[in-house]
Coordinates of C-alpha atoms and ligand atoms in Angstrom, one line a residue:
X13 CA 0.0 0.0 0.0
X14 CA 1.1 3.4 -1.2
X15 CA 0.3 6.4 0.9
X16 CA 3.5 8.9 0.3
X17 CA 2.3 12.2 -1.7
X18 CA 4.5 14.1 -4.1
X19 CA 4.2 17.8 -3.9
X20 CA 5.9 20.3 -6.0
X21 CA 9.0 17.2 -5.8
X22 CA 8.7 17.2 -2.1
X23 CA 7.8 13.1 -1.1
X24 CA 5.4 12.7 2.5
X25 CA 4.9 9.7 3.8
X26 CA 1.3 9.8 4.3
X27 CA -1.0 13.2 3.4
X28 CA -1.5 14.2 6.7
X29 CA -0.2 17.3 8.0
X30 CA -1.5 19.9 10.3
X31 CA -3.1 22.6 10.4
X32 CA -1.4 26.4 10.8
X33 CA -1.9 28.2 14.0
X34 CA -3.8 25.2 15.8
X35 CA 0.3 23.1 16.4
X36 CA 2.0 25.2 17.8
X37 CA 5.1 24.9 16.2
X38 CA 5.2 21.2 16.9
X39 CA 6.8 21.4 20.3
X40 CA 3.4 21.8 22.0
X41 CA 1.9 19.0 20.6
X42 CA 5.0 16.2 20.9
X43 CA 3.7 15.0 24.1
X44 CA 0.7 13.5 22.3
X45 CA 1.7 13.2 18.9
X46 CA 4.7 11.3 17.5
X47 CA 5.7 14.0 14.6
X48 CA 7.0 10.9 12.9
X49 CA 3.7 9.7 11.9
X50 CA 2.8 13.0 10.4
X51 CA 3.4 13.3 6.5
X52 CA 4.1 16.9 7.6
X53 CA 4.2 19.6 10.0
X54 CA 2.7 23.1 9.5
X55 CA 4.0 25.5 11.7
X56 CA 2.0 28.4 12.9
X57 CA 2.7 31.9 10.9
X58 CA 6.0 33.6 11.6
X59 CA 6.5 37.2 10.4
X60 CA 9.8 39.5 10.0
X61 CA 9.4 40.8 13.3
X62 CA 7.4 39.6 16.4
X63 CA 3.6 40.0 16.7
X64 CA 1.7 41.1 19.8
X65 CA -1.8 39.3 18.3
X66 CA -5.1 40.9 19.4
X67 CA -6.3 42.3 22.7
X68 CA -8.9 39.1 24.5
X69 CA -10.7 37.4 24.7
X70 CA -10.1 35.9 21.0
X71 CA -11.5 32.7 21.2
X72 CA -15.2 31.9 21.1
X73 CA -17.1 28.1 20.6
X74 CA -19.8 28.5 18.1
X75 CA -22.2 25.0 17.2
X76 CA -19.8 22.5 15.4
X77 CA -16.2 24.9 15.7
X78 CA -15.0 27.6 16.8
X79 CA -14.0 31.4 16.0
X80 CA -11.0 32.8 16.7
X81 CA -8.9 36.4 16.4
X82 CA -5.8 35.7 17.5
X83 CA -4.3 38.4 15.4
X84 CA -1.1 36.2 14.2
X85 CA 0.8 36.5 17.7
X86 CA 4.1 35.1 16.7
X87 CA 7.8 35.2 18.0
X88 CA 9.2 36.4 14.7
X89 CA 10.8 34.5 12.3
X90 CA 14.6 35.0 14.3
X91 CA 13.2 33.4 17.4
X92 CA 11.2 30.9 14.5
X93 CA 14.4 29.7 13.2
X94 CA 16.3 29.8 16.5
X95 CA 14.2 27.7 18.8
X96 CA 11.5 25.6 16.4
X97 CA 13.9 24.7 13.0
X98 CA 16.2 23.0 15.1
X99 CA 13.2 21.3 17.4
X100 CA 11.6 19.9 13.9
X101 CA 14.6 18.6 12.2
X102 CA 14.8 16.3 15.2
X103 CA 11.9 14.4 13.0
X104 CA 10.8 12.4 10.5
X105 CA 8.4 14.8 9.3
X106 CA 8.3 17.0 6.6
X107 CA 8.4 21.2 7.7
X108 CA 6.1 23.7 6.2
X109 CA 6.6 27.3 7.5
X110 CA 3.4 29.6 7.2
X111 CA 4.4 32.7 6.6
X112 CA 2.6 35.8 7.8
X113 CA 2.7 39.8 6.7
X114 CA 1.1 43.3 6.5
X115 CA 2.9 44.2 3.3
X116 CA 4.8 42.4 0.1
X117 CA 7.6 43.3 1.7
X118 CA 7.2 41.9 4.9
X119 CA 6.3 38.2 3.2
X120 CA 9.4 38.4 1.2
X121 CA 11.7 39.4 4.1
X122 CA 10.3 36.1 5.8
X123 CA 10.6 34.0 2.6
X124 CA 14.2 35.5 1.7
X125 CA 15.4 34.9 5.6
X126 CA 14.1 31.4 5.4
X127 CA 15.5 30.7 2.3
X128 CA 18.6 28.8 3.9
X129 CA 16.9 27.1 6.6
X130 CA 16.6 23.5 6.6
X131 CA 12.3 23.5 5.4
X132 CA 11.0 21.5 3.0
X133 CA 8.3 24.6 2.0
X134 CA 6.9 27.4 2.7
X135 CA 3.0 28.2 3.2
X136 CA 1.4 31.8 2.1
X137 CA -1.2 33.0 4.6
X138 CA -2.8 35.7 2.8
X139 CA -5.8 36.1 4.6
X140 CA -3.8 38.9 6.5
X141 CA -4.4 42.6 5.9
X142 CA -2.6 44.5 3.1
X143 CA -1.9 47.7 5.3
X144 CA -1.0 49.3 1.7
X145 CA -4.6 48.7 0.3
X146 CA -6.7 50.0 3.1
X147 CA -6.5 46.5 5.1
X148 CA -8.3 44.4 2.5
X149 CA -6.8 40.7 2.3
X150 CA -4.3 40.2 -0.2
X151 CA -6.5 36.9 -0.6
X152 CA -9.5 38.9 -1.5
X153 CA -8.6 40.4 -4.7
X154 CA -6.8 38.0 -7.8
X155 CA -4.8 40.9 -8.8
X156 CA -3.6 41.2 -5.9
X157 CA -3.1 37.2 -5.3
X158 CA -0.9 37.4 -8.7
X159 CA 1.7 39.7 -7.8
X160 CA 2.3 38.5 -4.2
X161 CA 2.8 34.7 -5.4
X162 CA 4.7 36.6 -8.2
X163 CA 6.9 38.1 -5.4
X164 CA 7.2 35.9 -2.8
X165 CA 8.4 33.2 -5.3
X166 CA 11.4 35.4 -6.6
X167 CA 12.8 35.0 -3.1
X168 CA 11.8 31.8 -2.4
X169 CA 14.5 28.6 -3.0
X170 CA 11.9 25.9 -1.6
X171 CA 8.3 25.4 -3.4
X172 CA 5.4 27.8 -2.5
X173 CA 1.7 26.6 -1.4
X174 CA -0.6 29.9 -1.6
X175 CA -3.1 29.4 1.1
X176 CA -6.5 30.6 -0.2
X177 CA -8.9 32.5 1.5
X178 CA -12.8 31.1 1.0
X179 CA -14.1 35.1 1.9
X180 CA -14.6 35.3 -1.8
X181 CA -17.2 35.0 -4.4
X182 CA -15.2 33.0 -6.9
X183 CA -12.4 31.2 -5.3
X184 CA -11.8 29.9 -8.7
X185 CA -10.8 33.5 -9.5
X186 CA -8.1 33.4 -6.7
X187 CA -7.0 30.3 -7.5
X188 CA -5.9 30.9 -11.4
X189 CA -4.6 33.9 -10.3
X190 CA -1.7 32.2 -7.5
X191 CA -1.3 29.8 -10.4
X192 CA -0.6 32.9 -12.6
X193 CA 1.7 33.9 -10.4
X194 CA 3.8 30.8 -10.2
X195 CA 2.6 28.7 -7.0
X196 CA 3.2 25.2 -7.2
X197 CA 0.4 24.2 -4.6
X198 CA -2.6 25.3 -3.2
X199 CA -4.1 25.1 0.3
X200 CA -7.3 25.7 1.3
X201 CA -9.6 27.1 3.1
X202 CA -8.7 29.3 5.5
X203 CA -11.4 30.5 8.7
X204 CA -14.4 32.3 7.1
X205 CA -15.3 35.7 8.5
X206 CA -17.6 35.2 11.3
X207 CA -19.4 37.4 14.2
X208 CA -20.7 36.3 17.8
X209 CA -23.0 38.5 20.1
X210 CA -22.3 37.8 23.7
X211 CA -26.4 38.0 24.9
X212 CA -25.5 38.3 28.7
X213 CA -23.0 41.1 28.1
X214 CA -24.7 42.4 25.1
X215 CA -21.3 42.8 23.6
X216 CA -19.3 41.5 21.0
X217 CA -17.9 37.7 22.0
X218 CA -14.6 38.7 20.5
X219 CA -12.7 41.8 21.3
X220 CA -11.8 42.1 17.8
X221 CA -15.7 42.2 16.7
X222 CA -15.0 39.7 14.0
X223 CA -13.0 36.2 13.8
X224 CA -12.5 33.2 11.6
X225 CA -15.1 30.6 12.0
X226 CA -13.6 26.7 11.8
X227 CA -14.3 23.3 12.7
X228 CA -16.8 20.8 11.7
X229 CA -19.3 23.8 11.0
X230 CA -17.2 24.3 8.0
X231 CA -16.5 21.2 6.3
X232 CA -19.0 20.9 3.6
X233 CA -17.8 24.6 1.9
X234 CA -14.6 23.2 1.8
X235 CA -15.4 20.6 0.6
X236 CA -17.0 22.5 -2.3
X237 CA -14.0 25.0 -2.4
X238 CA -11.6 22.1 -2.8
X239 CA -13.7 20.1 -6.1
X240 CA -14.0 23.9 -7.3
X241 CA -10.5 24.6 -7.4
X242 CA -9.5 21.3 -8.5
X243 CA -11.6 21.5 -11.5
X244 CA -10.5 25.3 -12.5
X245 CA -6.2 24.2 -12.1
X246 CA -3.6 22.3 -12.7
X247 CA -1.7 22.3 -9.1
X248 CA -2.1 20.1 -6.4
X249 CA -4.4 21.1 -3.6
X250 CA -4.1 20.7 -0.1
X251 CA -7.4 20.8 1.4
X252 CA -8.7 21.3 5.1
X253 CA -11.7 23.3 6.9
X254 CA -13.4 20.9 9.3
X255 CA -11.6 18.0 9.3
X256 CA -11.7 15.7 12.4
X257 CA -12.0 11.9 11.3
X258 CA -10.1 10.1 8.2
X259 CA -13.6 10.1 6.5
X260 CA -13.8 13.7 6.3
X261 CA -10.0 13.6 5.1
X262 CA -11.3 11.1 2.7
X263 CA -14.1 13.2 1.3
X264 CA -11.5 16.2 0.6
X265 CA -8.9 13.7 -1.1
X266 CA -12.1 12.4 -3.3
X267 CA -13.3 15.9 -3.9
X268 CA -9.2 16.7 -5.4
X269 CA -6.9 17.1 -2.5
X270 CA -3.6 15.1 -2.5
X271 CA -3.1 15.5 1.2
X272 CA -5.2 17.3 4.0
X273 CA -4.5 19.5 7.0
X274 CA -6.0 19.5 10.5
X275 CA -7.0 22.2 12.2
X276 CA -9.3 22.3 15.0
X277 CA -9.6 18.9 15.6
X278 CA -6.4 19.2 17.6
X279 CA -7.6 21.2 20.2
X280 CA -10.3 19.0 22.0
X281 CA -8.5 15.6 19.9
X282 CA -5.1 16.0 20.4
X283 CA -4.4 12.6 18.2
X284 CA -6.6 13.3 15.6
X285 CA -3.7 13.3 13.4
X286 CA -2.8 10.2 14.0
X287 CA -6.3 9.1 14.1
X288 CA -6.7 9.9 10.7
X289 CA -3.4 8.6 9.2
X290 CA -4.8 5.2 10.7
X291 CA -7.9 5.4 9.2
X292 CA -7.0 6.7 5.2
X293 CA -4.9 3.2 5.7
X294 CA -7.9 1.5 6.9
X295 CA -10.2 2.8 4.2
X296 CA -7.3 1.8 1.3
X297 CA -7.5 -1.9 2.5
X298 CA -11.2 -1.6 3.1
X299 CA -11.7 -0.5 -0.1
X300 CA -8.2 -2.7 -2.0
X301 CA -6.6 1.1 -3.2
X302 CA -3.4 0.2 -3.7
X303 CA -1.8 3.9 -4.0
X304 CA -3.3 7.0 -2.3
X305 CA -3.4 9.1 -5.4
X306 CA -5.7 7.0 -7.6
X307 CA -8.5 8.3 -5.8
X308 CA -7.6 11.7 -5.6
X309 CA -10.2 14.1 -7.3
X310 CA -12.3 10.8 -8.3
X311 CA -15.4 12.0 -7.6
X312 CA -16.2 14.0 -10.7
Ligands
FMN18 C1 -6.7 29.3 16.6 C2 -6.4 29.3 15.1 C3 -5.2 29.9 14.6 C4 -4.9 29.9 13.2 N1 -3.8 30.5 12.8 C5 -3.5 30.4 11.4 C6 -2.2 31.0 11.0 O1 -1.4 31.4 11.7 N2 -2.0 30.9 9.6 C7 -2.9 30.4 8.7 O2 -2.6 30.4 7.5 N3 -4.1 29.9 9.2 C8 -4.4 29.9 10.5 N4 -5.5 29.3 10.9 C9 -6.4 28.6 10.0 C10 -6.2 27.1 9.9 O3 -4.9 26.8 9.6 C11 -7.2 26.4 9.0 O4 -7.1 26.9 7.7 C12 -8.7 26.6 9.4 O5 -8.8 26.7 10.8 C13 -9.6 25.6 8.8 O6 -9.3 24.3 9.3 P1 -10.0 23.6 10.5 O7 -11.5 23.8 10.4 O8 -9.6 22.2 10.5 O9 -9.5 24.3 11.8 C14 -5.8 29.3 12.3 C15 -7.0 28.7 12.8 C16 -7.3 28.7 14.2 C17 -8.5 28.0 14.7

């Protein structure tokens, strides 16, 4: 039985890898989760210099997930390469650095610093605000999608996944565009805008009035995003938004994902991952596949 995934010419044992921001860098998690079973780990996003996040509380539960506005609290990529590099490369697991910033130039100071780290790739959160624009996602607008993947990859010496946002009409639109730009994989989705009303304090649940909604409560847009995009490029997808069991990770690899990320699944399962690896290998004998990628995208 075959379950490694090639993506962009980087091999992983099995198509589970984690989702950003909801790891840790790895570290927090080892305890629970042998990082060797993982096909990959995604770190949380690191930008140029350290991020303070936003004021609390900025975590709510909503029915079936979660919202969050954690505002990208992050050590900075010096501390990033000082203290979590050298932690990861004590695995078997393949490293994926998300990469967070307000401007083009802050991604490609990242991407440029990490350039001659020991990561296998390097993951584009551009769901952040483009300061420059008037705060508008650099996700939100294809132009704008184009010329960051355009730029990021100029500096970048590993391959480049440009994680989409779903707080679009088309994501097709957004998704030709990164491939325009020179991506050579896609991830998605990222949180969807949400709002919660705290009744009792008649205020917002969030100190940042908005946050990303996730978990299960998510899934079946994925889902929809991921056979979307699959069907408008010609890159391979990693897909996640809701995933907690190897069935859901099934449905995304059957809708055109090669390999799947989980999110937050991990915070009240701390072995989903593992969970899940088990069960894709379960399902492949279950069902006689002999390689993981002849079912990928078979649902037409
Ligand atoms: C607490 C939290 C923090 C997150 N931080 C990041 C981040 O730093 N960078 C990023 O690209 N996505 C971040 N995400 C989005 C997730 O990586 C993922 O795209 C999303 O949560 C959907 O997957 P899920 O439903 O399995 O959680 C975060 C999500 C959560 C819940």
């Amino acid at each position: 039985m075959d379950t490694t995934v090639n993506l962009a010419g980087v091999e992983l044992k099995n198509p589970v890898m984690t989702a950003s921001g909801t790891f840790g860098s790895g570290e927090e998690y080892s305890e629970f989760v042998d990082l060797n079973r993982l096909g990959a780990v995604v770190t949380k996003g690191v930008a140029n210099v350290p991020w303070t996040g936003n004021p609390t509380p900025r975590i709510a539960e909503t029915y079936g997930g979660m919202m969050n506005a954690i505002g990208l609290q992050n050590p900075g990529i010096d501390v990033f390469c000082e203290r979590d590099v050298p932690f990861l490369k004590k695995y078997d697991t393949k490293i994926i650095v998300n990469v967070c910033g307000r401007s083009v130039e802050d991604y490609c100071a990242v991407v440029e610093r990490l350039a001659n780290e020991p990561v296998d790739m390097l993951e584009i959160n551009i769901s952040c605000p483009n300061v420059k624009a008037g705060g508008i996602a650099f996700g939100q607008n294809p132009k704008a999608v184009e010329s960051i993947t355009k730029a990021v990859k100029k500096y970048a010496r590993q391959p480049v996944i440009m994680k989409l946002s779903p707080n679009v009409t088309d994501i097709t639109e957004t998704a030709k565009a990164a491939e325009a730009g020179g991506a050579d994989v896609l991830s998605l989705i990222n949180t969807l805008t949400g709002m919660k009303i705290d009744i009792n304090r008649q205020s917002f649940a969030l100190a940042n009035k908005t946050g990303g909604l996730s978990g299960p409560a998510v899934k079946p847009i994925a889902v929809r995003m991921v056979y979307q995009v699959a069907n408008a490029v010609n890159l391979p997808i990693i897909g996640m938004g809701g995933i907690a069991t190897s069935d859901d990770a099934i449905e995304f690899i059957l809708a055109g994902a090669s390999a799947v990320s989980v999110g937050t699944a991990n915070f009240y399962n701390p072995k989903a991952t593992m969970e899940i690896a088990d069960g894709i290998e379960k399902y492949m004998k279950q069902y006689q596949i002999e390689n993981i990628q002849d079912i990928v995208g078979k649902v037409k």
